[in-house]
Amino acid sequence: MNAFAGTGMLTRIVLRRDRVRLGLWLLGVPLLGYALAVSVFGIYPDEAARRGYAVTSASSLVARAFNGPIGGAEMGAVVVAETYATAAVIVALLSTFAVVRHTRQNEETGRAELLGSSVVGRYALLTSALLVVVGVNVVATVLLAVALIATGLPVTGCIAAAAAIGGVGLAFTAVAAVTAQLTVTSRGANALAAAAVGIAFLVRAAGDVFGDAAPDGTRVESAWPSWVSPLGWGNQVRAFAGERWWTLALPVALLIVAVGCAYALAQRRDVGAGLIASRRGPGQAAGWLRGPAGLAWRMQRGTLLGWAVGTAVFGFCLGVAADEFQAMISDNPAAADVIAAMGGGGRLVDTYFAAVLGLFALAFGAYVVQALLRIRADESEGVLEAVLATAVGRSRWLGTHLAAAALGALALLLVAGAGTGLGYGVVAGDMPGRVLALAGAATVWLPALLVVAGVVIAFVGLLPRWSVGLSWAALLTFLLLGQIGTLLELPQLALDVSPFTHVPAVPAADADPVPLIFLLAVAGLLLSAGAAAFRHRDVPN
């Protein structure tokens, strides 16, 4: 039989199955790029402000590590410096998760064996996933270029910037194609792919930190480590700074080579097996695994640990960068006004910490959604039916997953605050005081995260078939309204849709309990509605 037989049919199945996710991807990436670009226009409105930013970014090792090398003082170069790293990491993760979902996850759940009983070739499953993910990256690149052009930036630079981000998507599509062949579980394949994204970021950061600044002080030429990182390749396209179009061939070459390797690895293993042997567990389960709470913790602990490690590292780095940030912003009144809008009033460094904690809280919203959608995954995969066949009731099982997600969110907030405080304490002194103050300030974001949890539970209970797409769409809406909406000068009524808008900007502002009580009440109503619907509907549904 032809090894690619049935690829067209499987491609249509992938498109049908992920139509909501792919639609959000195609809509979200251009909107995010447009919103970030417009915000930069407001922060750096004139040449003097842009030149000051470029000089500071070129001389700041922290700015190089997080944003990459600045390409000059032109508006387009500043936009790329401010938006590339965020957009590239998001696209990289979207690409890896999508490939694993339609390859390794299909094998893990038994769908691959069912499909393999028909006229389907050995490589059809992998090929269909790659065709869809590569196609979505290409379309998203085109839409992102159009969105950037709509801001008034030069067309050539917009195309180069969008292509650089699209190239990152292609590169990590290739990485995920390989990791999907290595492990037995989709969780393991996703973890390997996410680790590859993290390593690529660190290697890219090292190359930019050790790079050389140009004589005029507004540009940086990266050192060689950036050239071995797929995230670094996008920076080397040099959008709006004398484009290097040939660097776009690097992710395409990686895609071709990695896909060939993935096909070769797929040929060497059985369906459902991985090239990395799975570890045998203990012969007898621990006592704490006998109840639903232990099971929920067992299922979430790996994800929580990964989030905690990343949060601690980034929090420490952002704490160390606080003084540099204050120096960078103090000479730019427009930037100071925008940061104040995001983080409240008060001292500039406190405003910075309030904005940082708010960004962490938005990121932790993704953790809450990911953790609670495990409920829907267990239901659709049949795990829930097996659990409910025991003495465990629906409310107890749902409550343990909710408690695990809420406690995990609280733990991440504490890690974010403590890590940021530790970094700032190293630079400014008084480490214990800074750690305690910022860890306490971070906890005020918990009610907003509980609202996110309530939204997910409400969707799972009331609209289970649509819950995954709707949950992620809600979080994306909160992201755009809660942090970028102020920069776009949206009406307050629209901003109030996001629960993150109502959280006091501690430590730049006082911790007003009224909005926090309001958020807790909203979370309680959503959780109650979702739990009631979950108790009374069919399982699975």
Coordinates of N, CA, C and O in Angstrom, one line a residue, residues 4 6 92 140 153 167 205 231 261 275 279 293 333 366 369 374 402 404 455 461 468 470 482 487 508:
F4 N 1.4 7.0 1.8 CA 0.7 8.3 2.0 C -0.8 8.1 1.7 O -1.5 9.1 1.6
G6 N -4.6 7.9 1.9 CA -5.6 8.5 2.9 C -5.2 9.8 3.5 O -5.9 10.3 4.3
A92 N 5.3 29.3 18.2 CA 6.0 28.1 18.3 C 5.2 27.0 19.2 O 5.1 25.9 18.8
A140 N -1.6 32.4 8.5 CA -1.4 33.3 9.6 C -0.3 34.3 9.3 O -0.5 35.5 9.7
L153 N 3.1 50.9 8.7 CA 4.5 50.6 8.6 C 4.9 50.2 7.1 O 4.0 49.8 6.3
G167 N 8.2 31.7 10.1 CA 9.3 30.8 10.0 C 9.6 30.0 11.3 O 9.9 28.9 11.3
A205 N 19.0 34.1 23.5 CA 19.3 35.1 24.4 C 20.8 35.2 24.7 O 21.3 36.4 24.7
L231 N 14.5 30.4 17.1 CA 14.0 31.7 17.5 C 15.0 32.8 17.1 O 14.5 34.0 16.9
C261 N 13.5 12.9 9.0 CA 13.8 12.1 10.2 C 12.6 11.6 10.9 O 12.6 10.4 11.3
L275 N 10.1 5.7 20.7 CA 11.5 5.3 20.7 C 12.1 5.4 22.0 O 13.1 4.7 22.3
R279 N 8.9 4.2 31.4 CA 9.3 3.7 32.7 C 8.2 2.8 33.3 O 7.1 3.2 33.3
A293 N -8.6 13.2 44.8 CA -7.7 14.3 45.1 C -6.3 13.9 44.7 O -5.5 14.7 44.0
P333 N 8.2 60.2 28.7 CA 6.9 60.4 29.4 C 5.8 59.6 28.8 O 4.9 59.1 29.5
A366 N -3.7 30.8 31.4 CA -3.5 29.7 30.5 C -3.3 28.4 31.2 O -3.8 27.3 30.8
V369 N -6.8 27.3 32.5 CA -7.6 26.7 31.4 C -7.1 25.3 31.1 O -7.9 24.4 30.9
R374 N -8.6 19.4 31.5 CA -8.4 18.0 31.7 C -9.7 17.3 32.0 O -9.8 16.1 31.7
L402 N -11.0 21.2 40.4 CA -11.1 22.6 40.6 C -10.1 23.1 41.7 O -9.4 24.1 41.6
A404 N -7.4 21.5 42.7 CA -6.0 21.4 42.2 C -5.6 22.6 41.4 O -4.5 23.1 41.5
V455 N -15.4 30.4 34.3 CA -15.8 30.4 32.9 C -15.5 29.0 32.3 O -16.4 28.5 31.5
G461 N -19.7 22.4 31.8 CA -21.0 21.9 32.2 C -22.1 22.2 31.3 O -22.9 21.3 31.0
V468 N -13.7 23.5 24.9 CA -12.3 23.7 24.7 C -12.0 25.0 23.9 O -11.3 25.9 24.3
L470 N -14.2 27.5 23.3 CA -14.7 28.7 24.0 C -13.9 29.1 25.2 O -13.7 30.3 25.4
G482 N -7.9 43.1 28.8 CA -7.3 43.5 30.1 C -6.0 44.2 30.0 O -5.8 45.1 30.8
L487 N -4.3 50.5 25.9 CA -3.5 51.1 24.9 C -4.3 51.5 23.7 O -3.9 52.4 23.0
A508 N 1.5 49.3 43.4 CA 1.4 50.7 43.0 C 0.2 51.3 43.5 O 0.1 52.5 43.6

